[in-house]
PDB file of C-alpha atoms in Angstrom:
ATOM      1  CA  MET A  16       6.945  20.181   4.855  1.00  0.00           C
ATOM      2  CA  LYS A  17       2.869  21.087   4.176  1.00  0.00           C
ATOM      3  CA  ILE A  18       1.719  17.701   4.998  1.00  0.00           C
ATOM      4  CA  ALA A  19      -1.951  16.743   5.291  1.00  0.00           C
ATOM      5  CA  VAL A  20      -3.233  14.775   8.431  1.00  0.00           C
ATOM      6  CA  LEU A  21      -6.999  13.034   7.660  1.00  0.00           C
ATOM      7  CA  GLY A  22      -8.734  11.523  10.885  1.00  0.00           C
ATOM      8  CA  GLY A  23      -9.232  13.977  14.049  1.00  0.00           C
ATOM      9  CA  GLY A  24      -8.831  10.385  16.085  1.00  0.00           C
ATOM     10  CA  SER A  25      -6.147   9.937  18.805  1.00  0.00           C
ATOM     11  CA  TRP A  26      -3.367   8.684  16.207  1.00  0.00           C
ATOM     12  CA  GLY A  27      -4.690  11.491  13.447  1.00  0.00           C
ATOM     13  CA  THR A  28      -4.482  14.455  15.533  1.00  0.00           C
ATOM     14  CA  THR A  29      -0.712  12.824  17.871  1.00  0.00           C
ATOM     15  CA  LEU A  30       1.007  13.061  14.543  1.00  0.00           C
ATOM     16  CA  ALA A  31      -0.354  16.226  13.503  1.00  0.00           C
ATOM     17  CA  ASP A  32       0.353  18.156  16.588  1.00  0.00           C
ATOM     18  CA  LEU A  33       3.999  15.984  16.223  1.00  0.00           C
ATOM     19  CA  LEU A  34       4.231  17.431  12.827  1.00  0.00           C
ATOM     20  CA  ALA A  35       2.740  20.667  13.775  1.00  0.00           C
ATOM     21  CA  LYS A  36       5.307  21.130  16.915  1.00  0.00           C
ATOM     22  CA  LYS A  37       8.176  20.578  14.306  1.00  0.00           C
ATOM     23  CA  GLY A  38       7.694  23.578  12.455  1.00  0.00           C
ATOM     24  CA  HIS A  39       5.635  21.946   9.279  1.00  0.00           C
ATOM     25  CA  ASP A  40       3.470  23.414   7.489  1.00  0.00           C
ATOM     26  CA  ALA A  41       0.791  20.652   9.401  1.00  0.00           C
ATOM     27  CA  ARG A  42      -3.670  20.565   8.282  1.00  0.00           C
ATOM     28  CA  LEU A  43      -5.732  18.790   9.843  1.00  0.00           C
ATOM     29  CA  TRP A  44      -9.041  17.086   8.362  1.00  0.00           C
ATOM     30  CA  VAL A  45     -11.526  16.279  10.530  1.00  0.00           C
ATOM     31  CA  ARG A  46     -14.621  14.726  10.008  1.00  0.00           C
ATOM     32  CA  GLU A  47     -17.235  16.926  13.341  1.00  0.00           C
ATOM     33  CA  GLN A  48     -17.525  20.334  12.658  1.00  0.00           C
ATOM     34  CA  ALA A  49     -17.100  20.841  16.938  1.00  0.00           C
ATOM     35  CA  VAL A  50     -14.309  19.173  16.887  1.00  0.00           C
ATOM     36  CA  MET A  51     -12.403  21.480  14.573  1.00  0.00           C
ATOM     37  CA  SER A  52     -14.800  24.295  16.316  1.00  0.00           C
ATOM     38  CA  GLU A  53     -12.995  23.086  19.199  1.00  0.00           C
ATOM     39  CA  ILE A  54      -9.215  22.539  18.669  1.00  0.00           C
ATOM     40  CA  ARG A  55     -10.164  26.324  16.743  1.00  0.00           C
ATOM     41  CA  THR A  56     -10.745  27.428  20.535  1.00  0.00           C
ATOM     42  CA  THR A  57      -8.980  25.709  22.950  1.00  0.00           C
ATOM     43  CA  ARG A  58      -6.273  23.720  21.150  1.00  0.00           C
ATOM     44  CA  GLU A  59      -7.962  20.674  22.430  1.00  0.00           C
ATOM     45  CA  ASN A  60      -9.146  17.638  21.867  1.00  0.00           C
ATOM     46  CA  SER A  61     -11.306  17.058  24.223  1.00  0.00           C
ATOM     47  CA  TRP A  62     -13.065  13.214  23.468  1.00  0.00           C
ATOM     48  CA  TYR A  63     -10.196  11.703  22.299  1.00  0.00           C
ATOM     49  CA  LEU A  64      -6.942  13.586  24.299  1.00  0.00           C
ATOM     50  CA  PRO A  65      -8.183  15.395  27.056  1.00  0.00           C
ATOM     51  CA  GLY A  66      -6.417  17.601  29.448  1.00  0.00           C
ATOM     52  CA  ARG A  67      -3.839  17.418  26.109  1.00  0.00           C
ATOM     53  CA  LYS A  68      -2.499  21.199  24.581  1.00  0.00           C
ATOM     54  CA  LEU A  69      -2.136  21.294  20.791  1.00  0.00           C
ATOM     55  CA  ALA A  70       0.047  23.348  18.871  1.00  0.00           C
ATOM     56  CA  ASP A  71      -1.015  26.209  18.735  1.00  0.00           C
ATOM     57  CA  ASN A  72       0.598  26.163  14.664  1.00  0.00           C
ATOM     58  CA  LEU A  73      -1.651  23.303  13.922  1.00  0.00           C
ATOM     59  CA  GLU A  74      -4.539  24.064  10.915  1.00  0.00           C
ATOM     60  CA  VAL A  75      -7.387  22.473  11.710  1.00  0.00           C
ATOM     61  CA  SER A  76     -10.657  21.636   8.931  1.00  0.00           C
ATOM     62  CA  THR A  77     -13.279  20.281   7.594  1.00  0.00           C
ATOM     63  CA  ASP A  78     -12.209  21.375   4.779  1.00  0.00           C
ATOM     64  CA  ALA A  79     -10.365  18.391   1.789  1.00  0.00           C
ATOM     65  CA  ALA A  80     -10.314  21.298  -0.173  1.00  0.00           C
ATOM     66  CA  ALA A  81      -8.731  23.283   1.457  1.00  0.00           C
ATOM     67  CA  VAL A  82      -6.985  20.809   3.718  1.00  0.00           C
ATOM     68  CA  SER A  83      -4.663  19.315   0.685  1.00  0.00           C
ATOM     69  CA  ASP A  84      -3.687  22.553  -0.854  1.00  0.00           C
ATOM     70  CA  GLY A  85      -0.538  22.129  -2.305  1.00  0.00           C
ATOM     71  CA  VAL A  86       0.182  20.373  -0.821  1.00  0.00           C
ATOM     72  CA  LYS A  87       2.460  16.578  -1.513  1.00  0.00           C
ATOM     73  CA  HIS A  88       2.744  14.291   1.658  1.00  0.00           C
ATOM     74  CA  PHE A  89      -1.135  12.901   3.056  1.00  0.00           C
ATOM     75  CA  VAL A  90      -0.932  10.683   6.281  1.00  0.00           C
ATOM     76  CA  PHE A  91      -3.865   8.657   6.085  1.00  0.00           C
ATOM     77  CA  ALA A  92      -5.377   7.604  10.225  1.00  0.00           C
ATOM     78  CA  VAL A  93      -8.291   6.723   9.592  1.00  0.00           C
ATOM     79  CA  PRO A  94     -10.229   2.982  10.795  1.00  0.00           C
ATOM     80  CA  CYS A  95      -8.933   0.602   7.798  1.00  0.00           C
ATOM     81  CA  GLN A  96     -12.686  -0.370   7.000  1.00  0.00           C
ATOM     82  CA  PHE A  97     -13.583   3.419   5.510  1.00  0.00           C
ATOM     83  CA  ILE A  98      -9.211   4.278   4.500  1.00  0.00           C
ATOM     84  CA  ARG A  99     -10.989   3.136   0.749  1.00  0.00           C
ATOM     85  CA  ASN A 100     -13.461   5.869   1.451  1.00  0.00           C
ATOM     86  CA  ALA A 101     -10.647   8.222   2.607  1.00  0.00           C
ATOM     87  CA  TYR A 102      -8.480   7.766  -0.670  1.00  0.00           C
ATOM     88  CA  GLN A 103     -12.506   7.773  -2.747  1.00  0.00           C
ATOM     89  CA  ARG A 104     -12.790  11.692  -1.112  1.00  0.00           C
ATOM     90  CA  TYR A 105      -8.710  13.046  -1.073  1.00  0.00           C
ATOM     91  CA  LEU A 106      -8.434  11.158  -4.724  1.00  0.00           C
ATOM     92  CA  LYS A 107      -9.136  14.546  -6.531  1.00  0.00           C
ATOM     93  CA  TYR A 108      -7.440  16.593  -4.894  1.00  0.00           C
ATOM     94  CA  LEU A 109      -3.490  13.631  -4.398  1.00  0.00           C
ATOM     95  CA  PRO A 110      -0.986  14.892  -6.859  1.00  0.00           C
ATOM     96  CA  LYS A 111       0.010  12.548  -9.689  1.00  0.00           C
ATOM     97  CA  GLY A 112       2.934  10.711  -7.346  1.00  0.00           C
ATOM     98  CA  ALA A 113       1.433  11.685  -3.864  1.00  0.00           C
ATOM     99  CA  VAL A 114       3.209  10.260  -0.629  1.00  0.00           C
ATOM    100  CA  ILE A 115       0.677   8.262   1.459  1.00  0.00           C
ATOM    101  CA  ILE A 116       0.968   7.206   5.249  1.00  0.00           C
ATOM    102  CA  CYS A 117      -0.763   5.609   5.354  1.00  0.00           C
ATOM    103  CA  ALA A 118      -1.734   5.129   9.696  1.00  0.00           C
ATOM    104  CA  SER A 119      -3.981   2.318   9.650  1.00  0.00           C
ATOM    105  CA  LYS A 120      -3.983  -0.800  11.228  1.00  0.00           C
ATOM    106  CA  GLY A 121      -6.155  -3.581   8.987  1.00  0.00           C
ATOM    107  CA  ILE A 122      -7.058  -5.691   6.858  1.00  0.00           C
ATOM    108  CA  GLU A 123     -10.048  -4.184   5.063  1.00  0.00           C
ATOM    109  CA  LEU A 124     -12.916  -6.941   5.363  1.00  0.00           C
ATOM    110  CA  ASP A 125     -14.802  -6.881   1.775  1.00  0.00           C
ATOM    111  CA  SER A 126     -11.564  -7.235   0.195  1.00  0.00           C
ATOM    112  CA  LEU A 127      -9.436  -9.009   2.436  1.00  0.00           C
ATOM    113  CA  MET A 128      -6.819  -6.179   0.845  1.00  0.00           C
ATOM    114  CA  THR A 129      -3.539  -4.752   2.503  1.00  0.00           C
ATOM    115  CA  MET A 130      -3.913  -1.729   3.219  1.00  0.00           C
ATOM    116  CA  SER A 131      -1.016  -0.989   0.384  1.00  0.00           C
ATOM    117  CA  GLN A 132      -3.474  -2.897  -1.521  1.00  0.00           C
ATOM    118  CA  VAL A 133      -6.502  -1.059  -1.055  1.00  0.00           C
ATOM    119  CA  CYS A 134      -4.153   2.704  -2.105  1.00  0.00           C
ATOM    120  CA  GLU A 135      -2.898   1.263  -4.934  1.00  0.00           C
ATOM    121  CA  ASP A 136      -6.296   0.023  -6.067  1.00  0.00           C
ATOM    122  CA  ALA A 137      -8.021   3.058  -5.002  1.00  0.00           C
ATOM    123  CA  LEU A 138      -5.414   5.664  -5.967  1.00  0.00           C
ATOM    124  CA  ALA A 139      -4.400   4.387  -9.640  1.00  0.00           C
ATOM    125  CA  ALA A 140      -4.658   7.287 -11.290  1.00  0.00           C
ATOM    126  CA  VAL A 141      -2.112   9.289  -9.472  1.00  0.00           C
ATOM    127  CA  LYS A 142       0.658   6.448  -9.042  1.00  0.00           C
ATOM    128  CA  PRO A 143       0.988   6.840  -5.567  1.00  0.00           C
ATOM    129  CA  ARG A 144       4.019   6.436  -3.120  1.00  0.00           C
ATOM    130  CA  PHE A 145       2.735   4.366  -0.466  1.00  0.00           C
ATOM    131  CA  ALA A 146       4.132   4.222   3.239  1.00  0.00           C
ATOM    132  CA  MET A 147       3.349   2.153   6.104  1.00  0.00           C
ATOM    133  CA  LEU A 148       3.940   3.411   9.508  1.00  0.00           C
ATOM    134  CA  SER A 149       3.646   1.010  12.552  1.00  0.00           C
ATOM    135  CA  GLY A 150       4.828   0.406  15.507  1.00  0.00           C
ATOM    136  CA  PRO A 151       4.416   0.587  19.332  1.00  0.00           C
ATOM    137  CA  SER A 152       2.755   3.541  19.744  1.00  0.00           C
ATOM    138  CA  PHE A 153       0.233   4.763  21.695  1.00  0.00           C
ATOM    139  CA  ALA A 154      -0.759   8.140  21.376  1.00  0.00           C
ATOM    140  CA  TYR A 155      -1.284   9.296  25.199  1.00  0.00           C
ATOM    141  CA  GLU A 156       2.464   8.474  25.936  1.00  0.00           C
ATOM    142  CA  VAL A 157       3.438  10.189  21.903  1.00  0.00           C
ATOM    143  CA  ILE A 158       1.314  13.051  21.999  1.00  0.00           C
ATOM    144  CA  ARG A 159       2.977  13.208  25.861  1.00  0.00           C
ATOM    145  CA  GLU A 160       6.746  13.169  24.065  1.00  0.00           C
ATOM    146  CA  MET A 161       6.965   9.967  26.517  1.00  0.00           C
ATOM    147  CA  PRO A 162      10.331   7.863  23.700  1.00  0.00           C
ATOM    148  CA  THR A 163       8.057   5.116  21.061  1.00  0.00           C
ATOM    149  CA  ALA A 164       9.964   3.842  18.324  1.00  0.00           C
ATOM    150  CA  VAL A 165       8.268   2.492  15.113  1.00  0.00           C
ATOM    151  CA  THR A 166       8.499   0.933  11.415  1.00  0.00           C
ATOM    152  CA  LEU A 167       8.008   3.225   8.659  1.00  0.00           C
ATOM    153  CA  ALA A 168       8.099   0.933   5.318  1.00  0.00           C
ATOM    154  CA  CYS A 169       8.361   2.030   1.737  1.00  0.00           C
ATOM    155  CA  LYS A 170       9.620   0.787  -1.515  1.00  0.00           C
ATOM    156  CA  ASP A 171      10.477   4.397  -2.161  1.00  0.00           C
ATOM    157  CA  LYS A 172      13.469   5.751  -0.150  1.00  0.00           C
ATOM    158  CA  LYS A 173      13.780   9.381  -1.141  1.00  0.00           C
ATOM    159  CA  ALA A 174       9.840   9.564  -0.140  1.00  0.00           C
ATOM    160  CA  ALA A 175      10.818   6.739   2.999  1.00  0.00           C
ATOM    161  CA  LYS A 176      13.746   9.356   3.960  1.00  0.00           C
ATOM    162  CA  ASP A 177      11.628  12.815   3.614  1.00  0.00           C
ATOM    163  CA  VAL A 178       8.996  11.436   5.667  1.00  0.00           C
ATOM    164  CA  GLN A 179      11.960   9.524   8.072  1.00  0.00           C
ATOM    165  CA  GLU A 180      12.910  12.766   8.401  1.00  0.00           C
ATOM    166  CA  ALA A 181       9.812  14.752   9.152  1.00  0.00           C
ATOM    167  CA  LEU A 182       8.183  12.808  11.552  1.00  0.00           C
ATOM    168  CA  SER A 183      11.787  11.479  14.052  1.00  0.00           C
ATOM    169  CA  THR A 184      12.133  13.927  17.062  1.00  0.00           C
ATOM    170  CA  SER A 185      14.183  13.854  20.535  1.00  0.00           C
ATOM    171  CA  TYR A 186      11.026  11.371  21.994  1.00  0.00           C
ATOM    172  CA  PHE A 187       9.741   9.405  18.198  1.00  0.00           C
ATOM    173  CA  ARG A 188      12.061   7.369  16.666  1.00  0.00           C
ATOM    174  CA  VAL A 189      11.290   6.678  12.890  1.00  0.00           C
ATOM    175  CA  TYR A 190      12.965   3.784  10.959  1.00  0.00           C
ATOM    176  CA  THR A 191      12.714   2.558   7.774  1.00  0.00           C
ATOM    177  CA  SER A 192      12.158  -0.768   6.334  1.00  0.00           C
ATOM    178  CA  THR A 193      11.192  -1.464   1.958  1.00  0.00           C
ATOM    179  CA  ASP A 194       9.054  -4.394   3.850  1.00  0.00           C
ATOM    180  CA  VAL A 195       6.023  -3.179   2.966  1.00  0.00           C
ATOM    181  CA  ARG A 196       3.221  -6.084   3.157  1.00  0.00           C
ATOM    182  CA  GLY A 197       5.669  -7.901   6.549  1.00  0.00           C
ATOM    183  CA  VAL A 198       5.126  -4.370   8.368  1.00  0.00           C
ATOM    184  CA  GLU A 199       1.867  -4.027   7.631  1.00  0.00           C
ATOM    185  CA  LEU A 200       0.026  -7.153   8.573  1.00  0.00           C
ATOM    186  CA  GLY A 201       2.258  -7.153  11.752  1.00  0.00           C
ATOM    187  CA  GLY A 202       0.729  -3.969  12.372  1.00  0.00           C
ATOM    188  CA  ALA A 203      -3.176  -5.882  11.607  1.00  0.00           C
ATOM    189  CA  ILE A 204      -2.483  -8.959  12.921  1.00  0.00           C
ATOM    190  CA  LYS A 205      -0.865  -8.133  17.197  1.00  0.00           C
ATOM    191  CA  ASN A 206      -4.863  -6.215  17.000  1.00  0.00           C
ATOM    192  CA  ILE A 207      -5.938 -10.504  17.309  1.00  0.00           C
ATOM    193  CA  ILE A 208      -3.345 -11.772  19.569  1.00  0.00           C
ATOM    194  CA  ALA A 209      -4.396  -8.570  21.886  1.00  0.00           C
ATOM    195  CA  ILE A 210      -7.781  -9.846  22.193  1.00  0.00           C
ATOM    196  CA  ALA A 211      -6.578 -13.412  23.024  1.00  0.00           C
ATOM    197  CA  ALA A 212      -4.018 -11.822  25.346  1.00  0.00           C
ATOM    198  CA  GLY A 213      -7.358  -9.558  27.148  1.00  0.00           C
ATOM    199  CA  VAL A 214      -9.538 -12.304  27.744  1.00  0.00           C
ATOM    200  CA  ALA A 215      -6.776 -14.575  29.164  1.00  0.00           C
ATOM    201  CA  ASP A 216      -6.200 -12.014  31.941  1.00  0.00           C
ATOM    202  CA  GLY A 217      -9.681 -11.278  31.433  1.00  0.00           C
ATOM    203  CA  LEU A 218      -9.964 -15.494  32.594  1.00  0.00           C
ATOM    204  CA  GLY A 219      -7.530 -14.317  36.332  1.00  0.00           C
ATOM    205  CA  PHE A 220      -4.426 -16.623  34.294  1.00  0.00           C
ATOM    206  CA  GLY A 221      -0.770 -14.930  34.527  1.00  0.00           C
ATOM    207  CA  GLY A 222       2.146 -14.676  33.080  1.00  0.00           C
ATOM    208  CA  ASN A 223       2.892 -17.634  32.143  1.00  0.00           C
ATOM    209  CA  ALA A 224      -0.011 -17.802  29.587  1.00  0.00           C
ATOM    210  CA  ARG A 225       0.571 -14.496  28.307  1.00  0.00           C
ATOM    211  CA  ALA A 226       4.361 -14.852  27.471  1.00  0.00           C
ATOM    212  CA  ALA A 227       2.614 -18.234  25.145  1.00  0.00           C
ATOM    213  CA  LEU A 228       0.128 -16.139  23.844  1.00  0.00           C
ATOM    214  CA  ILE A 229       3.373 -13.259  22.752  1.00  0.00           C
ATOM    215  CA  THR A 230       5.082 -15.907  21.580  1.00  0.00           C
ATOM    216  CA  ARG A 231       2.398 -18.417  19.545  1.00  0.00           C
ATOM    217  CA  GLY A 232       0.184 -15.108  18.474  1.00  0.00           C
ATOM    218  CA  LEU A 233       4.161 -13.729  17.046  1.00  0.00           C
ATOM    219  CA  SER A 234       4.372 -17.215  15.210  1.00  0.00           C
ATOM    220  CA  GLU A 235       0.808 -17.230  13.210  1.00  0.00           C
ATOM    221  CA  MET A 236       2.030 -13.482  13.066  1.00  0.00           C
ATOM    222  CA  SER A 237       5.126 -14.786  10.787  1.00  0.00           C
ATOM    223  CA  ARG A 238       3.631 -18.165   9.174  1.00  0.00           C
ATOM    224  CA  LEU A 239       0.459 -15.621   7.460  1.00  0.00           C
ATOM    225  CA  GLY A 240       3.010 -12.972   7.286  1.00  0.00           C
ATOM    226  CA  LYS A 241       4.906 -15.173   5.001  1.00  0.00           C
ATOM    227  CA  ALA A 242       2.857 -16.725   2.800  1.00  0.00           C
ATOM    228  CA  MET A 243       1.556 -13.020   2.024  1.00  0.00           C
ATOM    229  CA  GLY A 244       4.344 -12.019   0.756  1.00  0.00           C
ATOM    230  CA  GLY A 245       5.746 -10.868   3.808  1.00  0.00           C
ATOM    231  CA  GLU A 246       9.874 -11.228   4.924  1.00  0.00           C
ATOM    232  CA  ARG A 247       9.736 -13.937   8.496  1.00  0.00           C
ATOM    233  CA  GLN A 248      12.246 -11.085  10.128  1.00  0.00           C
ATOM    234  CA  THR A 249       9.873  -8.132   9.893  1.00  0.00           C
ATOM    235  CA  PHE A 250       8.132  -9.446  12.636  1.00  0.00           C
ATOM    236  CA  MET A 251      11.420  -9.557  14.868  1.00  0.00           C
ATOM    237  CA  GLY A 252      11.285  -5.795  14.604  1.00  0.00           C
ATOM    238  CA  LEU A 253       8.906  -2.991  15.466  1.00  0.00           C
ATOM    239  CA  SER A 254       6.242  -3.326  13.598  1.00  0.00           C
ATOM    240  CA  GLY A 255       5.772  -7.320  15.339  1.00  0.00           C
ATOM    241  CA  MET A 256       7.301  -8.037  18.048  1.00  0.00           C
ATOM    242  CA  GLY A 257       7.321  -4.259  19.436  1.00  0.00           C
ATOM    243  CA  ASP A 258       3.119  -3.894  18.297  1.00  0.00           C
ATOM    244  CA  LEU A 259       2.202  -7.403  19.524  1.00  0.00           C
ATOM    245  CA  VAL A 260       4.221  -6.862  22.842  1.00  0.00           C
ATOM    246  CA  LEU A 261       2.584  -3.498  23.720  1.00  0.00           C
ATOM    247  CA  THR A 262      -1.322  -4.004  22.756  1.00  0.00           C
ATOM    248  CA  CYS A 263      -0.887  -7.225  24.663  1.00  0.00           C
ATOM    249  CA  THR A 264       0.552  -6.340  27.888  1.00  0.00           C
ATOM    250  CA  GLY A 265      -1.262  -2.049  28.140  1.00  0.00           C
ATOM    251  CA  ASP A 266      -3.769  -1.075  29.048  1.00  0.00           C
ATOM    252  CA  LEU A 267      -4.276   1.367  26.626  1.00  0.00           C
ATOM    253  CA  SER A 268      -4.739  -1.224  24.021  1.00  0.00           C
ATOM    254  CA  ARG A 269      -8.022  -1.228  23.104  1.00  0.00           C
ATOM    255  CA  ASN A 270      -7.822  -4.362  21.209  1.00  0.00           C
ATOM    256  CA  ARG A 271      -6.923  -6.089  24.889  1.00  0.00           C
ATOM    257  CA  GLN A 272      -9.849  -4.508  26.682  1.00  0.00           C
ATOM    258  CA  VAL A 273     -12.342  -6.223  24.207  1.00  0.00           C
ATOM    259  CA  GLY A 274     -10.741  -9.253  25.167  1.00  0.00           C
ATOM    260  CA  LEU A 275     -11.091  -8.857  28.746  1.00  0.00           C
ATOM    261  CA  ARG A 276     -14.409  -7.668  28.066  1.00  0.00           C
ATOM    262  CA  LEU A 277     -15.110 -10.266  27.066  1.00  0.00           C
ATOM    263  CA  ALA A 278     -14.169 -13.206  29.525  1.00  0.00           C
ATOM    264  CA  LYS A 279     -16.136 -10.898  32.067  1.00  0.00           C
ATOM    265  CA  GLY A 280     -19.126 -12.734  30.618  1.00  0.00           C
ATOM    266  CA  GLN A 281     -19.705  -9.349  28.217  1.00  0.00           C
ATOM    267  CA  LYS A 282     -21.488  -9.408  24.371  1.00  0.00           C
ATOM    268  CA  LEU A 283     -19.048  -7.951  21.650  1.00  0.00           C
ATOM    269  CA  LEU A 284     -21.891  -5.619  20.655  1.00  0.00           C
ATOM    270  CA  ASP A 285     -22.222  -3.656  24.254  1.00  0.00           C
ATOM    271  CA  ILE A 286     -18.720  -3.638  24.476  1.00  0.00           C
ATOM    272  CA  LEU A 287     -18.252  -1.811  21.439  1.00  0.00           C
ATOM    273  CA  ALA A 288     -21.291   0.795  21.322  1.00  0.00           C
ATOM    274  CA  GLU A 289     -19.335   2.144  24.381  1.00  0.00           C
ATOM    275  CA  MET A 290     -16.221   2.644  22.795  1.00  0.00           C
ATOM    276  CA  LYS A 291     -14.763   5.883  22.015  1.00  0.00           C
ATOM    277  CA  MET A 292     -12.652   4.460  19.697  1.00  0.00           C
ATOM    278  CA  VAL A 293     -11.935   1.480  17.071  1.00  0.00           C
ATOM    279  CA  ALA A 294     -10.680  -0.995  18.085  1.00  0.00           C
ATOM    280  CA  GLU A 295      -9.163  -2.708  15.114  1.00  0.00           C
ATOM    281  CA  GLY A 296      -8.783  -6.278  15.803  1.00  0.00           C
ATOM    282  CA  VAL A 297     -12.646  -6.898  15.611  1.00  0.00           C
ATOM    283  CA  LYS A 298     -12.774  -6.570  12.036  1.00  0.00           C
ATOM    284  CA  THR A 299      -9.923  -7.462  10.868  1.00  0.00           C
ATOM    285  CA  THR A 300     -10.084 -10.726  12.934  1.00  0.00           C
ATOM    286  CA  GLU A 301     -13.110 -11.745  10.534  1.00  0.00           C
ATOM    287  CA  ALA A 302     -10.194 -10.796   7.975  1.00  0.00           C
ATOM    288  CA  VAL A 303      -7.635 -13.435   9.075  1.00  0.00           C
ATOM    289  CA  HIS A 304     -10.074 -16.143   9.498  1.00  0.00           C
ATOM    290  CA  ALA A 305     -11.446 -16.030   5.605  1.00  0.00           C
ATOM    291  CA  LEU A 306      -7.634 -15.335   4.181  1.00  0.00           C
ATOM    292  CA  CYS A 307      -7.081 -18.779   6.675  1.00  0.00           C
ATOM    293  CA  ALA A 308      -9.451 -20.915   4.608  1.00  0.00           C
ATOM    294  CA  LYS A 309      -8.730 -18.541   1.140  1.00  0.00           C
ATOM    295  CA  LEU A 310      -4.769 -19.909   1.713  1.00  0.00           C
ATOM    296  CA  GLY A 311      -4.761 -22.558   3.713  1.00  0.00           C
ATOM    297  CA  ILE A 312      -3.301 -21.122   6.766  1.00  0.00           C
ATOM    298  CA  ASP A 313      -3.322 -22.705  10.287  1.00  0.00           C
ATOM    299  CA  MET A 314      -3.749 -20.108  12.934  1.00  0.00           C
ATOM    300  CA  PRO A 315      -5.651 -21.518  16.035  1.00  0.00           C
ATOM    301  CA  LEU A 316      -5.079 -18.933  17.686  1.00  0.00           C
ATOM    302  CA  SER A 317      -6.660 -16.562  15.797  1.00  0.00           C
ATOM    303  CA  GLU A 318      -9.523 -19.188  15.433  1.00  0.00           C
ATOM    304  CA  GLN A 319     -10.192 -19.118  18.907  1.00  0.00           C
ATOM    305  CA  VAL A 320     -10.605 -15.014  18.702  1.00  0.00           C
ATOM    306  CA  TYR A 321     -13.072 -15.733  15.703  1.00  0.00           C
ATOM    307  CA  ALA A 322     -15.553 -18.185  17.697  1.00  0.00           C
ATOM    308  CA  ILE A 323     -15.457 -16.222  20.388  1.00  0.00           C
ATOM    309  CA  LEU A 324     -16.346 -13.388  18.927  1.00  0.00           C
ATOM    310  CA  TYR A 325     -19.189 -14.113  16.026  1.00  0.00           C
ATOM    311  CA  LYS A 326     -20.044 -17.824  17.145  1.00  0.00           C
ATOM    312  CA  ASP A 327     -20.952 -17.114  21.162  1.00  0.00           C
ATOM    313  CA  LYS A 328     -18.128 -19.710  22.383  1.00  0.00           C
ATOM    314  CA  ASP A 329     -17.008 -19.751  26.125  1.00  0.00           C
ATOM    315  CA  PRO A 330     -13.912 -18.458  26.231  1.00  0.00           C
ATOM    316  CA  SER A 331     -12.535 -21.032  29.055  1.00  0.00           C
ATOM    317  CA  GLU A 332     -14.148 -23.629  25.711  1.00  0.00           C
ATOM    318  CA  ALA A 333     -11.669 -22.262  23.683  1.00  0.00           C
ATOM    319  CA  VAL A 334      -8.537 -21.897  26.001  1.00  0.00           C
ATOM    320  CA  TYR A 335      -8.821 -25.530  26.958  1.00  0.00           C
ATOM    321  CA  GLU A 336      -9.185 -26.723  22.995  1.00  0.00           C
ATOM    322  CA  LEU A 337      -5.962 -24.954  23.130  1.00  0.00           C
ATOM    323  CA  MET A 338      -3.910 -25.908  25.493  1.00  0.00           C
ATOM    324  CA  THR A 339      -5.521 -30.332  24.236  1.00  0.00           C
ATOM    325  CA  ARG A 340      -4.788 -29.675  20.483  1.00  0.00           C
ATOM    326  CA  SER A 341      -2.244 -32.081  19.297  1.00  0.00           C
ATOM    327  CA  LEU A 342       1.134 -31.885  20.035  1.00  0.00           C
ATOM    328  CA  LYS A 343       3.196 -31.246  17.648  1.00  0.00           C
ATOM    329  CA  ASP A 344       7.091 -29.655  17.854  1.00  0.00           C
ATOM    330  CA  GLU A 345       7.985 -25.913  17.927  1.00  0.00           C
TER     331      GLU A 345
END
């Protein structure tokens, strides 16, 4: 398969490397000339994946036309708030019916659209077949070939089967689903709960608090997901519970790291300025806050994370308010 991967961050580079190692004609588009030159000369992306050797047959370029030549399958792995710009950049290179595999997790802040809705809106002219790749998958572990399982959601069963076979390896197992909305919302909302988990860990709370956050966070994910057309059962799977557990407990979770540092008294802008990669949960929290107001959905955990991030609320006060809310049935 000829397949283009757009985005030279840790996840895009990892997916491109995986595809190249499988023998596919994989092309990686990166924005920076320096990153392209380094990968071509040393086979390494030291900024995002230091010490990991990339496949010799992986092509890398800053030229969108060259990367897209003859390609029908495109993986977009750019921060979700920039994915519309990425779609628009590539629109003229996409063939009719192109398969768009989105590896970005979040909700577009300006429009409150999910990733599939942004794709449909921005690429309507080519009638793309959209697939959402999500699940518990730290790039650093995947590129080290540690066992990982993810979900690929796509309405087109043939496209889903083709991509599933293209991506699956002895260490990277891909399941398919037709619930695009549920899979993409699970991947987005879990980042908010991971910030909350980081706050709890940073305040010195134990396993009880973390387990409660994960469980009640899953309830919030399912509630909003169902209201937006997702299937409740999807949130029990890899793209829901699986990804939620990973990002709430793993030290490689950028969103959890944001919460940890907020609990220590650091300011959000300072935290973000020092991070190499984007913590998608920060903007997604703002988008979900607006969606909850629009749809009338109660998401108390997410609302407290919003207050901490955007209203400078003291994390300890947020915890107290959550624990002393009116009592109710589970």
